[in-house]
């Protein structure tokens, strides 16, 4: 265990994984802020202290709140795969410089993605930052699966699933 | 660290975790494809290049897009718990054959679940594939918690939380 | 590998991570239960066995179902960051008693959060339990990033990203 946290690549992974997860968590207070300032709530009990006539009006969806929620959802859909694939990637023993390039590109792309989404910047700024993050994760996944295939001469690699996978990888060369 | 990636069960886990995470990530391009072909967008800036009269019509929810998004959401709700529980399970030292059975059943069930959801196959095909995935994850979670209870004679296992858990496990026998 | 599962803090993490993930997974059957009892479905194929005139009425959103789904979504947004940060935290070698305090506060806060959300308890019960969970995760993230900065004299810690982070940490003292 101490060894994991003395490994350069794993330390770099830990740093960037913590940063992007923290960035994702900050979407929740941001949603709360927009709900309060825009007056758009989802639950009866959240507006129970308001006068009765106001309550119904406050239980609504506001475009700004929905925008932040879509951004949060996009984070869930992209940052969590990055963390999972990134952990396996860090354990697969890549070069530190290559690993850092992956982690930094992803972190940068997601921070820019949030700015582009919440700020409603003109496309394709949001689309491209999303795509860059996806490509970084795919690149790490390729390395993980490729390594596993090479290092492994074990039984579980000789059956249907792996054959299918091996064929796919060889075709893509 | 090198040891983790030389361990058969952990290598198998890495392979199947990467496969199901990649499958989940592919739901994003699929959503983009349906948004483009069905003409159903969520953000103003995504339709800014269209003629003004078309824009409002394009900012809508389309049933096909919502279907893919529900499938993506279901993946988030099932595949991520599998990855977390599967990691702890792989570290708990199960038999390779048992572990492979779990990982393969789950991977197969989720691939079939996506086909059943996006293809709108008649029920209970989607329901059963969802349930199979849940049962696999529950089975691994049981093994993880059971092992932790057996292996542990430590202080943190003698207090309220663990007593509650122990009672629950013993009742279910 | 065996070492990880012999480590007290890691065993404690595994126990509580499995408990909160299982709690999160139980939201799915709960959603199914509310969909069936409230008669509110999302997919055509889910109501295909009902008489034709009933079908359209059943394809609707019901407030009780939406409430459980919002609770499930909140779990995804909070429990998964806890698991990721908690794993890195457990690997950073904290005191067992401190780690247990973090894990138990989080687990308790999320169980109470679910009760407060599904039971529609008056605010601020739900808000406070959500905030407690967030603070626990932030506290663990601080420890992870702080430790990484102290232990590291490596190249990746001397560039722009880390400088930014270092400045932020020092300012908050």
Coordinates of C-alpha atoms in Angstrom, one line a residue:
Chain A
X1 CA 0.0 0.0 0.0
X2 CA 2.7 2.4 0.9
X3 CA 4.2 1.4 -2.4
X4 CA 1.2 2.7 -4.4
X5 CA 1.5 6.1 -2.8
X6 CA 5.2 6.2 -3.5
X7 CA 4.7 5.6 -7.2
X8 CA 5.0 8.7 -9.3
X9 CA 2.2 7.8 -11.8
X10 CA -0.2 6.8 -9.1
X11 CA 0.5 10.0 -7.2
X12 CA -0.1 12.0 -10.3
X13 CA -3.3 10.1 -10.9
X14 CA -4.5 10.8 -7.3
X15 CA -3.9 14.5 -7.7
X16 CA -5.8 14.9 -10.9
X17 CA -8.5 12.5 -10.0
X18 CA -9.1 14.5 -6.8
X19 CA -9.1 17.7 -8.7
X20 CA -11.7 16.6 -11.3
X21 CA -13.9 15.0 -8.7
X22 CA -13.8 18.2 -6.6
X23 CA -14.7 20.2 -9.7
X24 CA -17.7 17.8 -10.3
X25 CA -18.8 18.2 -6.7
X26 CA -18.8 22.0 -7.0
X27 CA -21.6 21.7 -9.5
X28 CA -24.0 20.9 -6.6
X29 CA -23.5 24.2 -4.6
X30 CA -23.7 25.9 -8.0
X31 CA -27.1 24.3 -8.7
X32 CA -28.2 25.3 -5.2
X33 CA -27.1 28.9 -5.9
X34 CA -29.1 29.1 -9.2
X35 CA -32.1 27.5 -7.5
X36 CA -32.1 30.2 -4.8
X37 CA -31.4 33.2 -7.1
X38 CA -33.7 32.1 -9.9
X39 CA -36.4 30.9 -7.5
X40 CA -36.8 27.4 -9.1
X41 CA -37.2 24.5 -6.7
X42 CA -38.1 20.8 -7.1
X43 CA -39.5 19.8 -3.7
X44 CA -42.5 21.0 -1.8
X45 CA -40.6 21.0 1.5
X46 CA -38.0 23.4 0.0
X47 CA -40.5 26.2 -0.3
X48 CA -42.6 25.5 2.8
X49 CA -41.6 28.7 4.5
X50 CA -42.8 30.9 1.6
X51 CA -46.3 32.4 1.5
X52 CA -48.8 30.0 0.1
X53 CA -49.5 31.9 -3.1
X54 CA -45.8 32.0 -4.0
X55 CA -45.2 28.3 -3.5
X56 CA -46.6 27.0 -6.7
X57 CA -44.7 29.6 -8.8
X58 CA -41.4 28.5 -7.2
X59 CA -41.9 24.8 -8.0
X60 CA -40.7 25.1 -11.6
X61 CA -37.8 24.4 -13.9
X62 CA -35.7 27.4 -14.8
X63 CA -33.4 27.3 -17.9
X64 CA -30.3 28.4 -15.9
X65 CA -30.8 25.7 -13.3
X66 CA -31.4 23.1 -16.0
X67 CA -28.2 24.2 -17.8
X68 CA -26.1 23.7 -14.6
X69 CA -27.8 20.3 -14.0
X70 CA -27.0 19.2 -17.6
X71 CA -23.4 20.2 -17.0
X72 CA -23.3 18.2 -13.7
X73 CA -24.8 15.2 -15.5
X74 CA -22.2 15.5 -18.3
X75 CA -19.5 15.5 -15.6
X76 CA -20.9 12.3 -14.1
X77 CA -20.9 10.7 -17.5
X78 CA -17.3 11.7 -18.3
X79 CA -15.4 12.2 -15.1
X80 CA -16.3 8.9 -13.5
X81 CA -15.2 6.8 -16.5
X82 CA -12.0 8.8 -16.5
X83 CA -11.4 8.0 -12.8
X84 CA -12.0 4.2 -13.3
X85 CA -10.0 3.9 -16.5
X86 CA -7.4 6.2 -15.1
X87 CA -6.9 4.0 -12.1
X88 CA -6.4 0.9 -14.2
X89 CA -4.1 2.9 -16.5
X90 CA -2.0 4.1 -13.6
X91 CA -1.6 0.5 -12.4
X92 CA -0.6 -0.6 -15.9
X93 CA 2.8 1.1 -15.5
X94 CA 2.9 3.9 -18.2
X95 CA 5.7 6.5 -18.6
X96 CA 5.2 9.4 -16.1
X97 CA 5.3 12.0 -18.9
X98 CA 2.7 10.1 -21.0
X99 CA 0.5 9.7 -18.0
X100 CA 0.8 13.3 -17.0
X101 CA -0.1 14.4 -20.6
X102 CA -3.3 12.3 -20.4
X103 CA -4.3 13.5 -16.9
X104 CA -3.6 17.2 -17.7
X105 CA -5.4 17.2 -21.0
X106 CA -8.4 15.6 -19.4
X107 CA -8.5 18.0 -16.4
X108 CA -8.0 21.0 -18.6
X109 CA -10.7 19.9 -21.1
X110 CA -13.3 19.3 -18.3
X111 CA -12.6 22.7 -16.6
X112 CA -13.0 24.4 -20.0
X113 CA -16.1 22.3 -20.7
X114 CA -17.7 23.6 -17.5
X115 CA -16.9 27.2 -18.4
X116 CA -18.2 26.7 -22.0
X117 CA -21.4 25.0 -20.7
X118 CA -22.3 27.3 -17.8
X119 CA -21.3 30.4 -19.8
X120 CA -23.2 29.2 -22.9
X121 CA -20.1 29.9 -25.1
X122 CA -20.8 29.5 -28.9
X123 CA -20.3 26.0 -30.2
X124 CA -18.1 24.1 -31.0
X125 CA -16.1 25.1 -27.9
X126 CA -18.2 22.9 -25.6
X127 CA -18.4 20.1 -28.2
X128 CA -14.6 20.0 -28.7
X129 CA -13.7 20.1 -25.0
X130 CA -16.1 17.2 -24.5
X131 CA -14.6 15.3 -27.4
X132 CA -11.0 15.9 -26.1
X133 CA -11.9 14.4 -22.7
X134 CA -13.5 11.4 -24.4
X135 CA -10.4 10.8 -26.6
X136 CA -8.1 11.0 -23.6
X137 CA -10.2 8.3 -21.8
X138 CA -10.4 6.1 -24.9
X139 CA -6.6 6.4 -25.3
X140 CA -6.0 5.2 -21.7
X141 CA -8.6 2.4 -22.1
X142 CA -6.8 1.2 -25.3
X143 CA -3.5 1.1 -23.4
X144 CA -5.1 -0.8 -20.5
X145 CA -6.8 -3.4 -22.7
X146 CA -3.7 -3.7 -25.0
X147 CA -1.4 -4.3 -22.0
X148 CA -3.7 -6.8 -20.4
X149 CA -3.8 -8.8 -23.7
X150 CA 0.0 -8.8 -24.1
X151 CA 0.8 -9.6 -20.5
X152 CA -1.6 -12.4 -20.2
X153 CA -1.2 -16.0 -21.2
X154 CA -3.9 -17.1 -18.8
X155 CA -7.0 -19.2 -19.2
X156 CA -9.5 -16.4 -19.1
X157 CA -7.9 -14.9 -22.2
X158 CA -8.5 -17.9 -24.4
X159 CA -12.3 -18.0 -24.6
X160 CA -15.0 -16.3 -26.6
X161 CA -15.0 -12.9 -25.0
X162 CA -11.3 -12.4 -25.4
X163 CA -11.2 -13.8 -28.9
X164 CA -13.8 -11.2 -29.9
X165 CA -11.8 -8.5 -28.2
X166 CA -8.5 -9.6 -29.8
X167 CA -10.1 -9.7 -33.2
X168 CA -11.4 -6.2 -32.7
X169 CA -8.1 -4.8 -31.6
X170 CA -6.2 -6.5 -34.6
X171 CA -8.7 -5.2 -37.0
X172 CA -8.2 -1.6 -35.9
X173 CA -4.5 -1.7 -36.7
Chain B
X1 CA 1.7 -2.3 -7.8
X2 CA 3.2 -4.7 -10.3
X3 CA 1.7 -7.4 -8.2
X4 CA -1.8 -6.2 -8.7
X5 CA -1.5 -6.3 -12.5
X6 CA 0.1 -9.8 -12.3
X7 CA -2.9 -11.1 -10.4
X8 CA -5.2 -13.2 -12.5
X9 CA -8.5 -12.0 -10.9
X10 CA -7.4 -8.4 -11.0
X11 CA -6.5 -8.6 -14.6
X12 CA -9.8 -10.2 -15.4
X13 CA -11.6 -7.4 -13.4
X14 CA -9.6 -4.7 -15.3
X15 CA -10.6 -6.2 -18.7
X16 CA -14.3 -6.4 -17.9
X17 CA -14.4 -3.1 -16.0
X18 CA -12.8 -1.4 -19.0
X19 CA -15.3 -3.1 -21.4
X20 CA -18.4 -2.1 -19.5
X21 CA -17.2 1.5 -18.9
X22 CA -16.4 1.8 -22.7
X23 CA -19.9 0.5 -23.4
X24 CA -21.3 3.1 -21.1
X25 CA -19.3 5.9 -22.7
X26 CA -20.6 4.9 -26.2
X27 CA -24.0 6.0 -25.1
X28 CA -22.8 9.7 -25.3
X29 CA -22.0 9.6 -29.1
X30 CA -25.3 7.6 -29.5
X31 CA -27.2 10.4 -27.8
X32 CA -25.4 13.0 -30.0
X33 CA -26.4 10.9 -33.1
X34 CA -30.1 10.8 -32.1
X35 CA -30.1 14.5 -31.3
X36 CA -28.7 15.3 -34.8
X37 CA -30.9 12.9 -36.8
X38 CA -34.1 13.6 -34.8
X39 CA -33.4 17.4 -34.5
X40 CA -33.9 17.6 -30.8
X41 CA -31.4 19.8 -28.9
X42 CA -31.2 21.0 -25.3
X43 CA -29.1 24.2 -25.5
X44 CA -29.6 27.5 -27.4
X45 CA -26.0 27.6 -28.6
X46 CA -26.3 24.1 -30.2
X47 CA -28.8 25.5 -32.7
X48 CA -27.4 29.0 -33.2
X49 CA -26.4 28.4 -36.8
X50 CA -29.9 27.4 -37.9
X51 CA -32.4 29.9 -39.3
X52 CA -34.2 31.8 -36.5
X53 CA -37.7 30.3 -37.2
X54 CA -36.3 26.7 -37.0
X55 CA -34.5 27.2 -33.7
X56 CA -37.5 27.0 -31.3
X57 CA -38.7 23.8 -33.0
X58 CA -35.3 22.2 -32.5
X59 CA -35.1 22.9 -28.8
X60 CA -37.4 20.0 -27.8
X61 CA -37.3 16.5 -26.2
X62 CA -37.7 13.7 -28.7
X63 CA -38.8 10.2 -27.5
X64 CA -35.8 8.4 -29.2
X65 CA -33.3 10.8 -27.6
X66 CA -35.0 10.4 -24.2
X67 CA -34.9 6.6 -24.5
X68 CA -31.1 6.6 -25.1
X69 CA -30.6 9.0 -22.2
X70 CA -32.6 6.8 -19.9
X71 CA -30.4 3.9 -21.0
X72 CA -27.3 5.9 -20.3
X73 CA -28.7 6.9 -16.9
X74 CA -29.4 3.2 -16.1
X75 CA -25.8 2.4 -17.0
X76 CA -24.5 5.0 -14.6
X77 CA -26.8 3.6 -11.9
X78 CA -25.6 0.0 -12.4
X79 CA -22.2 -0.1 -14.1
X80 CA -20.5 2.2 -11.6
X81 CA -21.6 0.2 -8.5
X82 CA -20.4 -2.9 -10.4
X83 CA -17.0 -1.3 -10.9
X84 CA -16.7 -0.2 -7.2
X85 CA -17.9 -3.5 -5.7
X86 CA -16.0 -5.5 -8.3
X87 CA -12.7 -3.8 -7.3
X88 CA -13.2 -4.7 -3.7
X89 CA -14.3 -8.2 -4.7
X90 CA -11.2 -8.7 -6.8
X91 CA -9.1 -7.6 -3.8
X92 CA -10.9 -10.0 -1.5
X93 CA -9.2 -13.0 -3.3
X94 CA -12.0 -15.0 -4.9
X95 CA -11.4 -18.1 -7.2
X96 CA -10.6 -17.0 -10.7
X97 CA -13.4 -19.1 -12.2
X98 CA -16.0 -17.7 -9.8
X99 CA -14.8 -14.2 -10.4
X100 CA -14.9 -14.7 -14.2
X101 CA -18.5 -16.0 -14.0
X102 CA -19.5 -12.9 -12.1
X103 CA -17.7 -10.5 -14.5
X104 CA -19.0 -12.2 -17.6
X105 CA -22.6 -12.5 -16.5
X106 CA -22.6 -8.8 -15.7
X107 CA -20.9 -7.7 -18.9
X108 CA -23.3 -9.9 -21.0
X109 CA -26.4 -8.7 -19.1
X110 CA -25.5 -5.0 -19.6
X111 CA -24.8 -5.4 -23.3
X112 CA -28.1 -7.2 -23.7
X113 CA -29.8 -4.5 -21.6
X114 CA -28.6 -1.8 -23.9
X115 CA -29.9 -3.7 -27.0
X116 CA -33.2 -4.4 -25.2
X117 CA -33.6 -0.7 -24.2
X118 CA -32.5 1.1 -27.3
X119 CA -34.3 -1.5 -29.5
X120 CA -37.4 -1.3 -27.3
X121 CA -37.6 -5.1 -27.2
X122 CA -40.8 -6.4 -25.5
X123 CA -40.6 -6.8 -21.7
X124 CA -39.5 -8.6 -19.6
X125 CA -36.2 -8.8 -21.7
X126 CA -35.0 -5.5 -20.4
X127 CA -36.2 -6.1 -16.9
X128 CA -34.6 -9.5 -16.6
X129 CA -31.2 -8.3 -17.9
X130 CA -31.3 -5.4 -15.5
X131 CA -32.1 -7.8 -12.6
X132 CA -29.3 -10.2 -13.6
X133 CA -26.8 -7.4 -13.4
X134 CA -28.1 -6.3 -10.0
X135 CA -27.9 -9.9 -8.6
X136 CA -24.3 -10.3 -9.8
X137 CA -23.3 -7.1 -8.0
X138 CA -25.2 -8.1 -4.9
X139 CA -23.5 -11.5 -4.9
X140 CA -20.1 -9.8 -5.1
X141 CA -21.0 -7.3 -2.3
X142 CA -22.1 -10.2 -0.1
X143 CA -18.8 -11.9 -0.6
X144 CA -16.9 -8.7 0.1
X145 CA -18.8 -7.9 3.4
X146 CA -18.8 -11.5 4.5
X147 CA -15.0 -11.8 4.0
X148 CA -14.3 -8.5 5.8
X149 CA -16.4 -9.7 8.8
X150 CA -14.5 -13.1 8.9
X151 CA -11.0 -11.7 8.5
X152 CA -11.4 -9.0 10.9
X153 CA -10.9 -9.1 14.6
X154 CA -10.3 -5.4 14.8
X155 CA -11.7 -2.7 16.9
X156 CA -13.9 -1.1 14.2
X157 CA -15.8 -4.3 13.9
X158 CA -17.1 -4.4 17.4
X159 CA -19.3 -1.4 17.5
X160 CA -22.9 -0.6 16.6
X161 CA -22.6 -0.4 12.8
X162 CA -21.0 -3.8 12.5
X163 CA -23.3 -5.4 15.0
X164 CA -26.2 -4.3 13.0
X165 CA -24.6 -5.7 9.8
X166 CA -23.7 -9.0 11.5
X167 CA -27.2 -9.5 12.7
X168 CA -28.6 -8.8 9.2
X169 CA -26.2 -11.3 7.6
X170 CA -27.0 -14.0 10.2
X171 CA -30.7 -13.5 9.8
X172 CA -30.5 -14.0 6.1
X173 CA -29.0 -17.5 6.5
Chain C
X1 CA -2.8 -7.3 -2.8
X2 CA -3.2 -9.4 0.3
X3 CA -1.6 -6.5 2.1
X4 CA -4.4 -4.1 1.1
X5 CA -7.0 -6.4 2.5
X6 CA -5.0 -6.8 5.7
X7 CA -4.8 -3.1 6.3
X8 CA -7.3 -1.8 8.9
X9 CA -8.1 1.5 7.2
X10 CA -8.6 -0.2 3.8
X11 CA -10.9 -2.8 5.4
X12 CA -12.9 -0.1 7.0
X13 CA -13.2 1.7 3.7
X14 CA -14.3 -1.4 1.9
X15 CA -17.0 -2.0 4.5
X16 CA -18.5 1.5 4.4
X17 CA -18.0 1.9 0.6
X18 CA -19.9 -1.4 0.1
X19 CA -22.7 -0.3 2.5
X20 CA -23.3 3.1 0.8
X21 CA -23.1 1.6 -2.7
X22 CA -25.7 -1.0 -1.7
X23 CA -27.9 1.8 -0.2
X24 CA -27.6 3.6 -3.6
X25 CA -28.5 0.5 -5.5
X26 CA -31.6 0.0 -3.4
X27 CA -33.0 3.2 -4.9
X28 CA -33.6 1.3 -8.2
X29 CA -36.0 -1.3 -6.8
X30 CA -37.7 1.5 -4.8
X31 CA -38.2 3.5 -8.1
X32 CA -39.7 0.3 -9.7
X33 CA -42.0 -0.1 -6.7
X34 CA -43.3 3.5 -6.9
X35 CA -43.7 3.1 -10.7
X36 CA -45.8 0.0 -10.3
X37 CA -47.9 1.3 -7.3
X38 CA -48.4 4.8 -8.7
X39 CA -48.9 3.6 -12.3
X40 CA -46.3 5.9 -13.9
X41 CA -44.0 4.4 -16.5
X42 CA -41.5 5.8 -19.0
X43 CA -41.4 3.3 -21.8
X44 CA -44.1 2.0 -24.2
X45 CA -42.9 -1.6 -23.9
X46 CA -43.5 -1.4 -20.1
X47 CA -47.2 -0.9 -20.5
X48 CA -47.7 -3.1 -23.6
X49 CA -49.8 -5.7 -21.7
X50 CA -52.3 -3.1 -20.5
X51 CA -55.6 -2.3 -22.4
X52 CA -55.0 0.2 -25.1
X53 CA -57.0 3.0 -23.5
X54 CA -55.0 2.7 -20.2
X55 CA -51.6 2.9 -21.8
X56 CA -51.4 6.6 -22.5
X57 CA -52.5 7.4 -19.0
X58 CA -49.7 5.2 -17.5
X59 CA -47.0 6.9 -19.5
X60 CA -46.6 9.8 -17.2
X61 CA -44.4 11.3 -14.5
X62 CA -45.7 10.9 -11.0
X63 CA -44.4 13.2 -8.2
X64 CA -43.5 10.3 -5.9
X65 CA -41.5 8.5 -8.6
X66 CA -39.7 11.8 -9.5
X67 CA -38.9 12.3 -5.8
X68 CA -37.2 8.8 -5.5
X69 CA -35.4 9.5 -8.8
X70 CA -34.1 12.8 -7.6
X71 CA -32.9 11.0 -4.4
X72 CA -31.1 8.4 -6.5
X73 CA -29.5 11.1 -8.6
X74 CA -28.3 12.9 -5.5
X75 CA -26.8 9.6 -4.3
X76 CA -24.9 9.3 -7.6
X77 CA -23.6 12.8 -7.3
X78 CA -22.4 12.3 -3.7
X79 CA -21.7 8.7 -3.0
X80 CA -19.5 8.1 -6.1
X81 CA -17.2 11.0 -5.2
X82 CA -17.0 9.7 -1.7
X83 CA -15.9 6.3 -2.9
X84 CA -13.2 7.7 -5.2
X85 CA -11.9 10.2 -2.7
X86 CA -12.2 7.6 0.1
X87 CA -10.1 5.1 -1.8
X88 CA -7.3 7.6 -2.3
X89 CA -7.7 8.7 1.3
X90 CA -7.5 5.1 2.6
X91 CA -4.3 4.7 0.5
X92 CA -2.8 7.9 2.0
X93 CA -2.4 6.2 5.4
X94 CA -4.6 8.1 7.9
X95 CA -5.2 7.1 11.5
X96 CA -7.8 4.4 11.8
X97 CA -9.9 6.4 14.2
X98 CA -9.9 9.5 12.0
X99 CA -10.8 7.4 9.0
X100 CA -13.6 5.6 10.8
X101 CA -15.0 9.0 11.9
X102 CA -15.1 10.1 8.3
X103 CA -16.6 6.9 6.9
X104 CA -19.3 6.7 9.6
X105 CA -20.3 10.3 9.4
X106 CA -20.7 10.0 5.7
X107 CA -22.6 6.7 5.8
X108 CA -24.9 8.0 8.5
X109 CA -25.5 11.3 6.7
X110 CA -26.5 9.6 3.5
X111 CA -28.8 7.1 5.2
X112 CA -30.5 10.0 6.9
X113 CA -30.5 12.0 3.7
X114 CA -32.5 9.2 2.0
X115 CA -35.0 9.1 4.8
X116 CA -35.4 12.9 4.7
X117 CA -35.8 12.9 1.0
X118 CA -38.2 10.0 0.4
X119 CA -40.1 10.9 3.5
X120 CA -40.3 14.6 2.5
X121 CA -39.2 15.7 6.0
X122 CA -39.2 19.4 6.6
X123 CA -36.1 21.3 5.7
X124 CA -33.3 21.8 6.7
X125 CA -33.0 18.1 7.6
X126 CA -32.3 17.1 4.0
X127 CA -30.1 20.1 3.3
X128 CA -28.0 19.6 6.5
X129 CA -27.5 15.8 5.9
X130 CA -26.4 16.6 2.3
X131 CA -24.0 19.2 3.5
X132 CA -22.5 16.9 6.2
X133 CA -21.7 14.3 3.5
X134 CA -20.1 17.0 1.2
X135 CA -18.0 18.3 4.1
X136 CA -16.7 14.8 5.0
X137 CA -15.7 14.2 1.3
X138 CA -14.0 17.6 1.1
X139 CA -12.1 16.9 4.3
X140 CA -10.8 13.6 2.9
X141 CA -9.9 15.3 -0.4
X142 CA -8.0 18.0 1.5
X143 CA -6.0 15.3 3.3
X144 CA -5.2 13.5 0.0
X145 CA -4.1 16.6 -1.8
X146 CA -2.1 17.9 1.2
X147 CA -0.3 14.6 1.6
X148 CA 0.5 14.3 -2.0
X149 CA 2.0 17.8 -2.0
X150 CA 4.1 17.1 1.1
X151 CA 5.4 13.6 0.1
X152 CA 6.2 14.7 -3.4
X153 CA 9.4 16.2 -4.6
X154 CA 8.8 15.0 -8.2
X155 CA 8.8 16.9 -11.4
X156 CA 5.0 16.8 -11.9
X157 CA 4.7 18.9 -8.8
X158 CA 6.7 21.8 -10.0
X159 CA 4.6 23.1 -12.8
X160 CA 1.7 25.4 -13.4
X161 CA -1.1 23.2 -12.1
X162 CA 0.6 22.4 -8.8
X163 CA 1.7 25.9 -8.2
X164 CA -1.9 27.0 -8.6
X165 CA -3.0 24.4 -6.1
X166 CA -0.2 25.2 -3.7
X167 CA -1.1 28.8 -3.7
X168 CA -4.7 28.0 -3.0
X169 CA -3.9 25.7 -0.1
X170 CA -1.6 28.2 1.5
X171 CA -4.1 31.0 1.1
X172 CA -6.7 29.0 3.0
X173 CA -4.5 28.7 6.1

